[in-house]
Each structure stands twice: as C-alpha cells, then as structure tokens.
Amino acid sequence: MELNPYQERAVTVAGHCTILACPGSGKTRVLSERAARLLANHPKGRLCAVTFTRDAAEELRSRILASCGQEHARRLAVGTFHSLALAQIKRFSRGKPPRLLSEGERLAVLRRCCKQHAPDLPFDDVVQAIDAVKARLAPSPFTDPSLEAVFRSYQDIMESEGAMDFADLLLLSVRRMARGDMPPLPIRWLLVDEAQDMDEVQMEWILLHGRAGAEVTLVGDDDQSLYAFRHALGYAGLREITFALSATETTLPVNYRCAPNILGHAARLIAHNRERAPKRIEAHRQDAGEVHVIRAADRWDEAGQCVDRIRLDGSQWAVLARTNLLLDPVEVCLTEARIPYRRCGGQSVWDRALGATFLGLLRSVLDGAWTGVANALAFCGMPADQVNRLASFPGRDCLERLRAATRHIGSDADGPLIVSLLQGFEAWTTQARMQRHALVIHAVASWLSSHCKPDQARLLGRLEAALAGLSGHLARRLSLVGGSGNRQTPADSVAVMTLHASKGLEFDNVWILGCEDGNLPHTDSTEEDERRLLYVGMTRARHRLILSSAIEEGLESRFLEEAGLA
C-alpha cells in the first residue's frame, strides 16, 4: 500500500505532531514509516516507540526495522508503557528495585484486603475502584470509607513486601521524573501508537519526555476510542496533549479498507458524535459493497440466519456483538453446522457454567474422574462444603464414591439428588461401554435439564443437539468442542468476538448481532461511546456488512436510523 498525500505530509512533520488517523488509513504504517525515516536520516539520534500491548509492540518493531534496516536496532526501543517504565526504574534505582507482582499475586493480595475491610462489597467493584484511582495523577477521594481502607491496606502490604503492581510502574516513573530523581529516557524522538487509549498517567509520562526535549508524534483515531471504562482519555486527551506540546495536528481522512457504501453509512453514524475531531472520511476504493439489515424473531432465529448465510457464502466472516453472552447462540449454531470457528478474546459457551458442567459430566462417564460429578452436584445446588465432604468418601471411581455417598448421606436434603445421579450414572456408563454415544449425550442432558432454569434448559437443548450431531466416539466429540479444539482451527475460520475485541482487525464480511435499543446502545454506557463502538464494528468490513436485531428483544437500535439504514 502506497502512502497517500496526507500520510506523506504526516510522516515528514518535524517536532511535536498529533495525527488523527481514520480506520483503514494505516495508522501503524504511518508510525513505522516515520520512525524508519527518522532513524535513517539522522544517524545518531535514539528513538522510542510505545504502544499498549506486547504483540503490537513486536509488530511495530518489526515494521520499523524492515523499513530502515537491522543496523539501526541499537538506537531503537519499542515497548509498552509498562515495559519501558520498568526498564527506566531498574536503570535508575539505587539498590534493589521493587518486585513486580504478577496479576494473580495482585488479585490475591486485594482479596485478602477486601475480606478484612470490605467483605460485603463485590470483589470486581473493588478491583475497578482501585484501578480507577491508579489511573489518575491526583486521585479523587473514595466515597466509601471501606474502599479507602482496602486501598490503604493494599498499598501498605506492597510497601512492606517491597513490591508494586503494573499501575505503580507508571506512577512511580512519572513521580520520580517530576521530582527530578530520575531522568526521562535519553531519546530524541518519542512515537506513540493508539494514543486515544492513553489515560492520565500515561499522558503525563509522554508530556514529561516532550518537555525534556523529545520530539513527540502521537498517532490515534478519536473515533476508535472505546476504553473510557478503562479510564482512556479519548479525544479530550488528544486535544489536551496537542495544546500542551503546541503540536501540529494532521488528519488522515482516507480509508483503504471499506467499500464506499459501507464507509458512508459508518461515517453518517459517527458524525452524530460531538466530541470528535472534524474530518471528512473518504473511501479509497471505488467498488460497491453490500449492506443489509435483518430483523429476526428471537436470538436463536438471528443466530440461525447468520450461520445459514455463512454456510452458503463460504468466504471469510466475523460475527460481532456487544457482549460475549450474545455470541453463545451463534457458537452453538456453528457447532451444529460443523463450520470451523474460533472464539476470540472471550470465554466459549462450552467453558461457561452450563456448558462446562455438561461436558464435565460426560467426561466423568468416560474416565470415572470425580471432578465432573462434583461440579454437576454444585451446579444442581448442593452446598460447596457438602460437595467437598463427598470427595473424602472411599472409591476408585465415580460409581463407587456415589454408592458410598448414598450409604452415608441418609436422610439429608441432598440425598435424592445423589441417588438420582447414581442411578443415572450406572445407566450412562453401561450405554457408553456399548458405544451408544448419542444416547449417553441425550440421557446426561435430560438429567441435567431437570435442574436448570428455563433459559438454561433451552440452551442445554441446543448444546445437546450440537454434540449429538457430531460424528465419532464420545471422546472425540468432547475434544472437538472443549476449549483446545476451537483454538486449533484455521486462521480463515469464522471469527466470533465482541465489538471491543474486533478493534484493529478487518474481515471480508462482518455480521453484527443484537442491534436493539438497550443493547446497542447499551444502558450501561454513554451514547457517544456506544456510537463509537458500532462505528468500529461497521468499519471492520471490507466487502459485506450485515446488522441484525431480534423482535423479541425490543426495538431496532436508533443507531441504524442515524447511519441511514432504517
């Protein structure tokens, strides 16, 4: 892909520069070309490029060196904000630097503090509150005293153990640079990718380098700012840093990815946002794509129509939705249709509570392992302490342990549940030995269904049909749907993911599910954030875009009318 005139101008700007790029205009290409030119034309200066993930950093580094040559590698540093801050702290620390906690260690410490100071608060809410505080330079006071107690206790524990978490890396780096205890990185140029996703601390890290003399270039797309819930500053942050550095602002309006009619509808939608850089988005392509809007009866009808279209078409597809839960029916329908797919960035329907319990119980029928039986008993409502007590009963396999349990459980409330499972298990193992695989699947599903809520029973029925429709022995069927089987599918298989996870990707054909008011836009987010989310999803499509909704779930999304599709 050749750089268009806007990109040529952007990569030759000297000094401080903010580039507001549009989807499909090659943001990473712009950044890597600018880096390569700077290194090639200035043989002594050092350059640092920063982005948000290790994978993105590796890709950026390889692109830069491919353009300018490996001989410049010693003058190039590419990494995430956190990896660069960690190297900076290690280099300038007197004595031993603080130990970096793993994510598991961090959460374990937080759980201890939460149990002590805020046992009644949901743990996820506590983690979110702590993360929000650490994304600010001057954190706002906690509204809940128990949250503040958790935070103080957490920080005291880390200080006493000489440890820090990932958020502390940047905070420590910024505070030391601001006090003059540690110099900024010794670089002439600083390039920042996906700058719309920076939070307040990351922005200050950039500003401290700019004020120290580094020439800063930021590349981002304000219309793709999706992470306000992770404290990203979005367009407001891009404007603030542009003003603080007296930067030159360049807009790249040409989209190379989408067919012009797909881009046109997406551009009409995003134009309703007020907090965005003014730009005229143009399509480089001239060929017309396809855009369709479908209204289905319910979620299963919506998923069925989606999979039918994919089966008939046979080309590259991505299925996107606002939440992971909306993708479950599509995953089940793809399994039934034996269409290879990969669940990207989210938990498979087979790995969540109902699917995992169903598969685990079937595995126990095959190998006699207790884990699947124990999880099934817990799913059916048996208290955890009672389930754990059963594990101490004697027995070489599930049948022997269940028989021992029926002798010891007596008149306990859970007695009928254990007896029914024992009776079922005896029949299932007999049928499995006789190679009656489909019969085992139906029988296990029937027993489990009697302990399900109505919506769970409907989903279980589809899981049962999908598994029974596969060919081969029971062990082979379980391996096909259980986790690793789907991760080994070809790269051109159907991609199933959330709209958030689709950012930065592109596909020939895109189907967006669940376009109803209340879901997209979702009630838990702002309308501008939700509009950006749908805009990102629409602009993943090169040739064909389909947006669907379910009558049972409510009215069509008002975003469809804004996009000129209703």
Coordinates of C-alpha atoms in Angstrom, one line a residue:
M1 CA 0.0 0.0 0.0
E2 CA 1.4 3.4 -1.0
L3 CA 1.1 6.3 1.3
N4 CA -1.4 8.9 0.2
P5 CA -0.5 12.6 0.2
Y6 CA -2.0 13.1 3.7
Q7 CA 0.2 10.3 5.0
E8 CA 3.3 11.7 3.2
R9 CA 2.8 15.1 4.9
A10 CA 2.2 13.5 8.3
V11 CA 5.4 11.4 8.3
T12 CA 7.5 14.4 7.4
V13 CA 6.2 16.8 10.1
A14 CA 9.1 17.8 12.5
G15 CA 8.8 18.4 16.2
H16 CA 5.6 17.8 18.1
C17 CA 2.8 16.3 16.0
T18 CA -0.6 14.7 16.7
I19 CA -2.0 12.6 13.8
L20 CA -5.7 11.9 14.0
A21 CA -6.0 8.9 11.6
C22 CA -9.1 7.2 10.4
P23 CA -9.8 3.4 10.3
G24 CA -8.2 1.8 7.3
S25 CA -5.7 4.6 6.7
G26 CA -2.7 2.6 8.0
K27 CA -2.0 4.1 11.5
T28 CA 0.7 1.6 12.3
R29 CA 2.1 2.1 8.8
V30 CA 2.3 5.8 9.3
L31 CA 4.1 5.4 12.6
S32 CA 6.6 2.8 11.4
E33 CA 7.4 4.8 8.2
R34 CA 8.0 8.0 10.3
A35 CA 10.2 6.1 12.7
A36 CA 12.2 4.5 9.8
R37 CA 12.8 7.8 8.1
L38 CA 14.0 9.5 11.3
L39 CA 16.4 6.7 12.1
A40 CA 17.7 6.5 8.5
N41 CA 18.1 10.3 8.1
H42 CA 19.7 11.0 11.5
P43 CA 22.4 8.5 12.3
K44 CA 22.9 9.5 15.9
G45 CA 19.5 10.1 17.5
R46 CA 17.7 7.5 19.6
L47 CA 14.0 6.7 19.0
C48 CA 11.4 5.2 21.3
A49 CA 8.1 3.9 20.1
V50 CA 5.4 3.0 22.6
T51 CA 2.1 1.2 22.3
F52 CA -0.4 -0.7 24.6
T53 CA 0.3 -4.5 24.1
R54 CA 3.3 -6.6 23.7
D55 CA 2.0 -8.1 20.4
A56 CA 1.5 -4.6 19.0
A57 CA 5.0 -3.6 20.1
E58 CA 6.6 -6.6 18.4
E59 CA 4.7 -5.8 15.2
L60 CA 5.7 -2.2 15.3
R61 CA 9.4 -3.0 15.9
S62 CA 9.5 -5.5 13.0
R63 CA 7.9 -3.0 10.7
I64 CA 10.3 -0.2 11.6
L65 CA 13.4 -2.4 11.2
A66 CA 12.1 -3.9 7.9
S67 CA 11.9 -0.3 6.5
C68 CA 15.2 1.1 7.8
G69 CA 17.4 -2.0 8.3
Q70 CA 18.7 -4.0 11.3
E71 CA 21.7 -1.8 11.6
H72 CA 19.5 0.8 13.4
A73 CA 18.3 -1.7 16.0
R74 CA 20.6 -0.4 18.8
R75 CA 19.1 3.1 18.5
L76 CA 15.5 1.8 18.7
A77 CA 13.4 1.0 21.8
V78 CA 9.9 -0.3 21.3
G79 CA 7.6 -1.5 24.1
T80 CA 4.5 -0.9 26.1
F81 CA 4.2 2.0 28.6
H82 CA 4.7 -0.5 31.4
S83 CA 7.7 -2.3 30.0
L84 CA 9.5 0.9 29.2
A85 CA 8.7 2.3 32.7
L86 CA 10.0 -0.9 34.3
A87 CA 13.3 -0.7 32.4
Q88 CA 13.6 3.0 33.3
I89 CA 13.1 2.3 37.0
K90 CA 15.5 -0.6 37.0
R91 CA 18.2 1.5 35.3
F92 CA 18.0 4.4 37.7
S93 CA 17.1 2.7 41.0
R94 CA 19.5 2.8 43.8
G95 CA 19.8 -0.7 45.3
K96 CA 17.2 -3.3 44.5
P97 CA 14.1 -2.0 42.7
P98 CA 10.6 -3.1 43.9
R99 CA 9.4 -6.5 42.8
L100 CA 6.7 -6.5 40.2
L101 CA 3.6 -8.6 41.3
S102 CA 2.0 -10.9 38.8
E103 CA -1.7 -10.3 38.1
G104 CA -2.5 -13.4 40.2
E105 CA -0.5 -12.2 43.1
R106 CA -2.0 -8.7 42.9
L107 CA -5.6 -10.1 43.0
A108 CA -4.7 -12.4 45.8
V109 CA -3.5 -9.5 47.9
L110 CA -6.5 -7.5 47.1
R111 CA -8.8 -10.4 48.1
R112 CA -7.1 -10.5 51.5
C113 CA -7.6 -6.8 52.0
C114 CA -11.2 -7.0 50.7
K115 CA -12.1 -9.8 53.1
Q116 CA -10.7 -7.8 56.0
H117 CA -12.0 -4.3 55.3
A118 CA -14.9 -4.7 52.8
P119 CA -16.3 -8.2 53.0
D120 CA -19.8 -7.1 51.7
L121 CA -18.6 -5.3 48.6
P122 CA -18.4 -7.2 45.3
F123 CA -14.8 -8.0 44.6
D124 CA -14.9 -6.9 40.9
D125 CA -16.2 -3.5 42.1
V126 CA -13.3 -3.2 44.5
V127 CA -10.8 -4.0 41.8
Q128 CA -12.4 -1.5 39.4
A129 CA -12.3 1.2 42.1
I130 CA -8.6 0.6 42.9
D131 CA -7.7 0.6 39.1
A132 CA -9.5 3.9 38.7
V133 CA -7.5 5.5 41.5
K134 CA -4.2 4.4 40.0
A135 CA -5.1 5.8 36.5
R136 CA -5.1 9.3 37.9
L137 CA -2.2 11.5 39.0
A138 CA -4.2 13.2 41.7
P139 CA -6.8 10.5 42.7
S140 CA -10.2 11.6 43.9
P141 CA -11.1 10.7 47.5
F142 CA -13.1 7.5 47.9
T143 CA -16.8 7.9 48.6
D144 CA -16.9 4.7 50.5
P145 CA -14.6 4.5 53.6
S146 CA -14.3 0.7 53.3
L147 CA -12.9 1.1 49.8
E148 CA -10.3 3.6 51.1
A149 CA -9.4 1.1 53.8
V150 CA -8.9 -1.6 51.2
F151 CA -6.7 0.7 49.2
R152 CA -4.5 1.8 52.2
S153 CA -4.1 -1.8 53.3
Y154 CA -3.2 -2.9 49.9
Q155 CA -0.6 -0.2 49.4
D156 CA 0.9 -0.9 52.9
I157 CA 1.2 -4.6 52.2
M158 CA 3.1 -3.9 48.9
E159 CA 5.4 -1.4 50.6
S160 CA 6.2 -3.8 53.4
E161 CA 7.0 -6.6 50.9
G162 CA 9.0 -4.3 48.6
A163 CA 6.5 -4.9 45.7
M164 CA 4.5 -2.9 43.2
D165 CA 1.8 -3.7 40.6
F166 CA 1.7 -2.7 36.9
A167 CA -0.2 0.6 37.6
D168 CA 2.6 1.5 40.2
L169 CA 5.2 1.2 37.4
L170 CA 4.0 4.3 35.6
L171 CA 3.0 6.2 38.7
L172 CA 6.5 5.7 40.2
S173 CA 8.2 6.6 36.9
V174 CA 6.1 9.8 36.5
R175 CA 6.6 10.9 40.1
R176 CA 10.4 10.3 40.0
M177 CA 10.8 12.2 36.8
A178 CA 8.6 15.1 38.0
R179 CA 10.7 15.4 41.2
G180 CA 14.0 15.2 39.3
D181 CA 15.0 11.9 41.0
M182 CA 15.1 10.1 37.6
P183 CA 15.7 11.5 34.1
P184 CA 13.4 10.8 31.2
L185 CA 14.6 8.3 28.6
P186 CA 17.6 9.5 26.7
I187 CA 15.8 9.8 23.3
R188 CA 15.4 12.3 20.6
W189 CA 12.1 11.0 19.3
L190 CA 9.1 9.5 21.0
L191 CA 6.3 7.9 18.9
V192 CA 3.0 6.8 20.5
D193 CA 0.6 4.5 18.8
E194 CA -3.2 4.3 19.6
A195 CA -2.8 7.5 21.6
Q196 CA -6.6 7.8 22.0
D197 CA -6.3 5.0 24.6
M198 CA -3.9 6.7 26.9
D199 CA -5.0 7.5 30.5
E200 CA -4.0 10.5 32.6
V201 CA -0.8 8.9 34.0
Q202 CA 0.3 7.7 30.5
M203 CA -0.3 11.1 29.1
E204 CA 1.9 12.7 31.8
W205 CA 4.7 10.2 31.0
I206 CA 4.6 11.4 27.4
L207 CA 4.5 15.1 28.4
L208 CA 7.5 14.7 30.7
H209 CA 9.5 13.4 27.8
G210 CA 8.2 16.1 25.5
R211 CA 9.1 18.9 28.0
A212 CA 12.6 17.3 28.3
G213 CA 13.2 17.9 24.6
A214 CA 12.0 14.7 22.9
E215 CA 10.1 15.3 19.6
V216 CA 6.7 13.6 20.1
T217 CA 4.5 12.1 17.5
L218 CA 1.1 10.6 18.5
V219 CA -1.0 8.5 16.2
G220 CA -4.6 7.8 17.1
D221 CA -8.2 7.8 16.0
D222 CA -10.6 9.7 18.2
D223 CA -13.5 7.8 16.6
Q224 CA -12.0 4.5 17.8
S225 CA -11.7 5.5 21.5
L226 CA -13.5 2.5 23.1
Y227 CA -11.9 2.3 26.5
A228 CA -13.4 5.0 28.7
F229 CA -14.4 2.3 31.1
R230 CA -10.6 1.7 31.5
H231 CA -10.1 5.4 32.0
A232 CA -8.8 6.2 28.5
L233 CA -9.0 10.0 27.8
G234 CA -10.0 9.7 24.1
Y235 CA -10.5 12.8 22.1
A236 CA -10.2 15.1 25.2
G237 CA -6.7 13.6 25.9
L238 CA -5.6 14.1 22.3
R239 CA -6.7 17.7 22.4
E240 CA -5.0 18.3 25.8
I241 CA -1.7 16.9 24.8
T242 CA -1.8 18.7 21.4
F243 CA -2.3 22.0 23.3
A244 CA 0.3 21.2 26.0
L245 CA 3.1 20.5 23.4
S246 CA 1.9 23.2 20.9
A247 CA 1.7 20.3 18.4
T248 CA 0.9 20.3 14.7
E249 CA -2.4 18.4 14.1
T250 CA -2.8 16.4 10.9
T251 CA -5.8 14.4 9.9
L252 CA -5.7 11.4 7.5
P253 CA -9.2 11.1 6.1
V254 CA -8.7 8.3 3.5
N255 CA -9.9 4.8 4.4
Y256 CA -8.3 2.0 2.4
R257 CA -10.3 -0.9 3.9
C258 CA -14.1 -0.5 3.4
A259 CA -16.2 -0.3 0.3
P260 CA -17.5 3.2 -0.1
N261 CA -21.2 2.4 0.8
I262 CA -20.1 0.6 4.0
L263 CA -17.9 3.6 4.9
G264 CA -20.6 6.0 4.0
H265 CA -23.1 4.5 6.5
A266 CA -20.4 4.3 9.2
A267 CA -19.4 8.0 8.6
R268 CA -23.1 9.1 8.9
L269 CA -23.4 7.3 12.2
I270 CA -20.2 8.7 13.8
A271 CA -21.0 12.2 12.6
H272 CA -23.6 12.4 15.3
N273 CA -20.9 12.4 18.0
R274 CA -20.0 15.9 19.2
E275 CA -16.7 15.0 21.0
R276 CA -14.6 14.3 17.9
A277 CA -12.1 15.9 15.5
P278 CA -13.8 17.4 12.4
K279 CA -12.9 15.3 9.4
R280 CA -14.2 14.3 6.0
I281 CA -13.8 10.5 5.8
E282 CA -13.2 9.3 2.3
A283 CA -13.0 5.8 0.8
H284 CA -10.0 4.9 -1.4
R285 CA -11.9 2.0 -3.0
Q286 CA -14.4 2.6 -5.8
D287 CA -16.2 -0.8 -5.9
A288 CA -19.6 -1.0 -4.1
G289 CA -20.0 -3.4 -1.2
E290 CA -23.2 -4.9 0.3
V291 CA -25.0 -3.6 3.4
H292 CA -28.1 -5.5 4.8
V293 CA -30.3 -5.0 7.8
I294 CA -32.1 -8.1 9.2
R295 CA -34.9 -8.4 11.7
A296 CA -35.2 -11.8 13.3
A297 CA -37.8 -13.3 15.6
D298 CA -35.5 -14.0 18.5
R299 CA -31.8 -14.7 19.4
W300 CA -31.8 -18.2 18.1
D301 CA -33.5 -17.2 14.8
E302 CA -31.0 -14.4 14.5
A303 CA -28.1 -16.9 15.1
G304 CA -29.6 -19.4 12.7
Q305 CA -29.9 -16.9 9.9
C306 CA -26.4 -15.7 10.5
V307 CA -24.9 -19.3 10.3
D308 CA -27.1 -20.1 7.2
R309 CA -25.6 -17.1 5.4
I310 CA -22.1 -18.1 6.4
R311 CA -22.6 -21.7 5.2
L312 CA -23.9 -20.6 1.8
D313 CA -21.2 -17.9 1.3
G314 CA -18.1 -19.8 2.2
S315 CA -15.8 -16.8 2.4
Q316 CA -14.1 -15.1 5.4
W317 CA -16.5 -14.0 8.1
A318 CA -16.5 -12.3 11.5
V319 CA -19.5 -12.3 13.9
L320 CA -19.5 -9.5 16.3
A321 CA -21.8 -8.5 19.3
R322 CA -21.9 -6.0 22.1
T323 CA -21.4 -8.7 24.8
N324 CA -20.0 -12.2 24.9
L325 CA -23.3 -13.7 26.0
L326 CA -25.0 -12.7 22.7
L327 CA -22.4 -14.8 20.8
D328 CA -23.3 -18.1 22.5
P329 CA -26.3 -19.0 20.2
V330 CA -24.0 -18.3 17.1
E331 CA -21.3 -20.6 18.6
V332 CA -23.8 -23.4 19.2
C333 CA -25.3 -23.0 15.6
L334 CA -21.8 -23.0 14.1
T335 CA -21.0 -26.3 16.0
E336 CA -24.3 -27.8 14.8
A337 CA -23.5 -26.8 11.2
R338 CA -19.9 -28.1 11.6
I339 CA -18.4 -24.8 10.5
P340 CA -14.9 -24.2 11.8
Y341 CA -14.8 -21.1 14.1
R342 CA -12.6 -19.5 16.7
R343 CA -13.9 -17.7 19.8
C344 CA -11.6 -14.7 20.1
G345 CA -11.0 -12.8 23.4
G346 CA -13.9 -14.3 25.2
Q347 CA -15.0 -17.4 27.0
S348 CA -16.6 -20.2 24.9
V349 CA -20.2 -21.2 25.7
W350 CA -18.6 -24.7 26.3
D351 CA -16.4 -23.2 29.0
R352 CA -19.0 -21.3 31.0
A353 CA -21.0 -22.9 33.9
L354 CA -23.7 -24.8 31.9
G355 CA -21.5 -26.0 29.0
A356 CA -18.6 -26.9 31.3
T357 CA -20.9 -28.8 33.6
F358 CA -22.4 -30.8 30.7
L359 CA -19.1 -31.6 29.2
G360 CA -17.5 -32.4 32.6
L361 CA -20.2 -34.9 33.5
L362 CA -19.8 -36.6 30.1
R363 CA -16.1 -36.8 30.6
S364 CA -16.7 -38.4 34.0
V365 CA -18.8 -41.1 32.3
L366 CA -15.8 -41.9 30.1
D367 CA -13.0 -41.8 32.6
G368 CA -14.6 -42.1 36.0
A369 CA -13.0 -38.8 37.3
W370 CA -14.7 -37.2 40.3
T371 CA -14.3 -33.6 39.2
G372 CA -17.2 -33.6 36.6
V373 CA -19.5 -35.2 39.1
A374 CA -18.6 -32.8 41.9
N375 CA -19.1 -29.8 39.6
A376 CA -22.5 -31.2 38.5
L377 CA -23.7 -31.6 42.1
A378 CA -22.6 -28.0 42.8
F379 CA -24.4 -26.8 39.7
C380 CA -27.6 -28.5 40.9
G381 CA -27.5 -26.6 44.2
M382 CA -25.6 -28.8 46.6
P383 CA -23.6 -26.6 49.1
A384 CA -19.9 -26.4 48.5
D385 CA -18.9 -27.9 51.9
Q386 CA -21.2 -30.9 51.3
V387 CA -19.7 -31.4 47.8
N388 CA -16.2 -31.2 49.3
R389 CA -17.1 -33.7 52.0
L390 CA -18.2 -36.3 49.4
A391 CA -14.6 -36.2 48.0
S392 CA -13.4 -37.9 51.2
F393 CA -15.7 -40.9 50.7
P394 CA -13.8 -44.1 49.6
G395 CA -13.9 -45.3 46.0
R396 CA -11.7 -45.8 43.0
D397 CA -14.1 -44.1 40.6
C398 CA -17.3 -42.0 40.5
L399 CA -19.7 -45.0 40.8
E400 CA -18.0 -46.4 44.0
R401 CA -17.9 -42.9 45.6
L402 CA -21.5 -42.2 44.7
R403 CA -22.6 -45.6 46.2
A404 CA -20.6 -44.8 49.3
A405 CA -22.3 -41.4 49.5
T406 CA -25.8 -42.9 49.3
R407 CA -25.0 -45.1 52.2
H408 CA -23.7 -42.3 54.4
I409 CA -26.0 -39.4 53.3
G410 CA -29.0 -40.9 55.0
S411 CA -32.0 -38.6 55.1
D412 CA -30.0 -35.4 54.3
A413 CA -31.7 -32.9 52.0
D414 CA -29.3 -33.7 49.2
G415 CA -30.0 -37.5 49.4
P416 CA -32.4 -37.6 46.5
L417 CA -30.0 -35.7 44.2
I418 CA -27.2 -38.1 44.9
V419 CA -29.4 -41.1 44.4
S420 CA -30.8 -39.8 41.1
L421 CA -27.2 -39.1 39.9
L422 CA -26.1 -42.6 40.9
Q423 CA -28.9 -44.2 39.1
G424 CA -28.3 -42.1 36.0
F425 CA -24.5 -42.7 36.2
E426 CA -25.0 -46.5 36.3
A427 CA -27.1 -46.4 33.1
W428 CA -24.8 -43.9 31.3
T429 CA -21.7 -45.9 31.9
T430 CA -23.4 -49.1 30.6
Q431 CA -24.5 -47.3 27.4
A432 CA -21.1 -45.8 26.9
R433 CA -19.5 -49.3 27.1
M434 CA -21.9 -50.3 24.3
Q435 CA -20.7 -47.4 22.2
R436 CA -24.2 -45.8 22.2
H437 CA -22.7 -42.3 22.3
A438 CA -25.7 -40.2 21.2
L439 CA -27.9 -42.0 23.7
V440 CA -25.4 -41.1 26.5
I441 CA -25.4 -37.4 25.4
H442 CA -29.2 -37.3 25.4
A443 CA -29.5 -39.0 28.8
V444 CA -27.0 -36.8 30.6
A445 CA -28.6 -33.7 29.1
S446 CA -32.1 -34.9 30.3
W447 CA -30.9 -35.4 33.9
L448 CA -29.1 -32.1 33.9
S449 CA -32.1 -30.3 32.4
S450 CA -34.3 -31.2 35.3
H451 CA -32.0 -29.0 37.5
C452 CA -31.9 -26.0 35.1
K453 CA -33.8 -22.7 34.9
P454 CA -36.0 -22.3 31.7
D455 CA -33.5 -20.2 29.8
Q456 CA -30.7 -22.6 30.8
A457 CA -32.8 -25.6 29.7
R458 CA -33.2 -24.1 26.2
L459 CA -29.5 -23.5 25.8
L460 CA -28.7 -27.0 27.1
G461 CA -31.1 -28.4 24.5
R462 CA -29.1 -26.7 21.8
L463 CA -25.8 -27.9 23.3
E464 CA -27.1 -31.4 23.4
A465 CA -28.2 -31.3 19.7
A466 CA -24.9 -29.8 18.6
L467 CA -22.9 -32.5 20.4
A468 CA -25.2 -35.3 19.3
G469 CA -24.9 -34.1 15.7
L470 CA -21.2 -34.6 15.6
S471 CA -19.6 -37.8 14.4
G472 CA -17.2 -40.2 16.1
H473 CA -16.7 -41.6 19.6
L474 CA -17.8 -39.5 22.6
A475 CA -14.2 -38.7 23.5
R476 CA -13.6 -37.2 20.0
R477 CA -16.8 -35.1 20.2
L478 CA -15.8 -33.7 23.6
S479 CA -12.3 -32.8 22.2
L480 CA -13.9 -31.0 19.2
V481 CA -15.9 -28.6 21.4
G482 CA -13.9 -28.5 24.6
G483 CA -11.6 -25.4 24.5
S484 CA -8.4 -26.6 22.7
G485 CA -10.4 -27.9 19.7
N486 CA -11.5 -24.5 18.7
R487 CA -8.2 -22.8 19.3
Q488 CA -6.7 -25.1 16.6
T489 CA -9.0 -24.0 13.8
P490 CA -7.6 -22.4 10.7
A491 CA -6.9 -18.7 10.6
D492 CA -9.6 -18.2 8.0
S493 CA -12.3 -19.9 10.1
V494 CA -15.2 -17.8 11.3
A495 CA -14.1 -15.3 14.0
V496 CA -16.6 -14.9 16.8
M497 CA -15.9 -11.9 19.1
T498 CA -17.1 -8.8 20.9
L499 CA -17.1 -5.4 19.2
H500 CA -14.4 -4.3 21.6
A501 CA -12.2 -7.2 20.7
S502 CA -12.6 -6.5 16.9
K503 CA -10.7 -3.2 17.1
G504 CA -7.7 -3.2 14.8
L505 CA -8.9 -6.2 12.8
E506 CA -10.5 -6.4 9.4
F507 CA -12.6 -9.1 7.5
D508 CA -14.2 -9.6 4.1
N509 CA -17.6 -10.0 5.7
V510 CA -18.9 -8.8 9.1
W511 CA -22.2 -9.7 10.8
I512 CA -23.1 -7.5 13.9
L513 CA -25.7 -9.1 16.2
G514 CA -28.0 -7.5 18.7
C515 CA -28.7 -4.1 17.2
E516 CA -31.5 -3.2 19.6
D517 CA -32.0 -0.2 21.8
G518 CA -30.9 -1.1 25.3
N519 CA -28.2 -3.4 23.9
L520 CA -26.5 -1.2 21.3
P521 CA -26.5 1.5 22.6
H522 CA -26.2 -0.3 25.9
T523 CA -27.8 1.3 29.0
D524 CA -24.5 0.9 31.0
S525 CA -22.5 3.3 28.7
T526 CA -22.8 6.8 27.2
E527 CA -24.4 7.2 23.8
E528 CA -21.2 8.6 22.3
D529 CA -19.1 5.6 23.5
E530 CA -21.7 3.2 22.1
R531 CA -21.8 5.0 18.8
R532 CA -18.0 4.7 18.5
L533 CA -18.3 1.0 19.3
L534 CA -20.8 0.3 16.5
Y535 CA -18.7 2.5 14.1
V536 CA -15.6 0.4 14.8
G537 CA -17.6 -2.8 14.2
M538 CA -19.0 -1.5 10.9
T539 CA -15.6 -0.4 9.6
R540 CA -14.1 -3.9 10.2
A541 CA -15.9 -5.0 7.0
R542 CA -14.2 -4.8 3.6
H543 CA -17.0 -6.1 1.3
R544 CA -20.2 -7.1 3.1
L545 CA -21.8 -5.8 6.3
I546 CA -25.0 -7.2 7.9
L547 CA -26.6 -5.8 11.0
S548 CA -29.3 -7.8 12.7
S549 CA -31.7 -7.5 15.7
A550 CA -34.3 -9.7 17.4
I551 CA -38.0 -8.6 17.7
E552 CA -38.3 -10.5 21.0
E553 CA -35.5 -8.2 22.4
G554 CA -37.1 -4.9 21.6
L555 CA -36.9 -2.0 19.1
E556 CA -34.3 -1.7 16.4
S557 CA -31.3 0.4 17.5
R558 CA -31.7 4.1 16.8
F559 CA -28.2 4.0 15.5
L560 CA -29.4 2.3 12.4
E561 CA -31.5 5.3 11.5
E562 CA -28.6 7.6 12.2
A563 CA -26.5 5.5 9.8
G564 CA -29.2 5.8 7.1
L565 CA -30.1 2.1 7.4
A566 CA -33.6 2.4 8.7

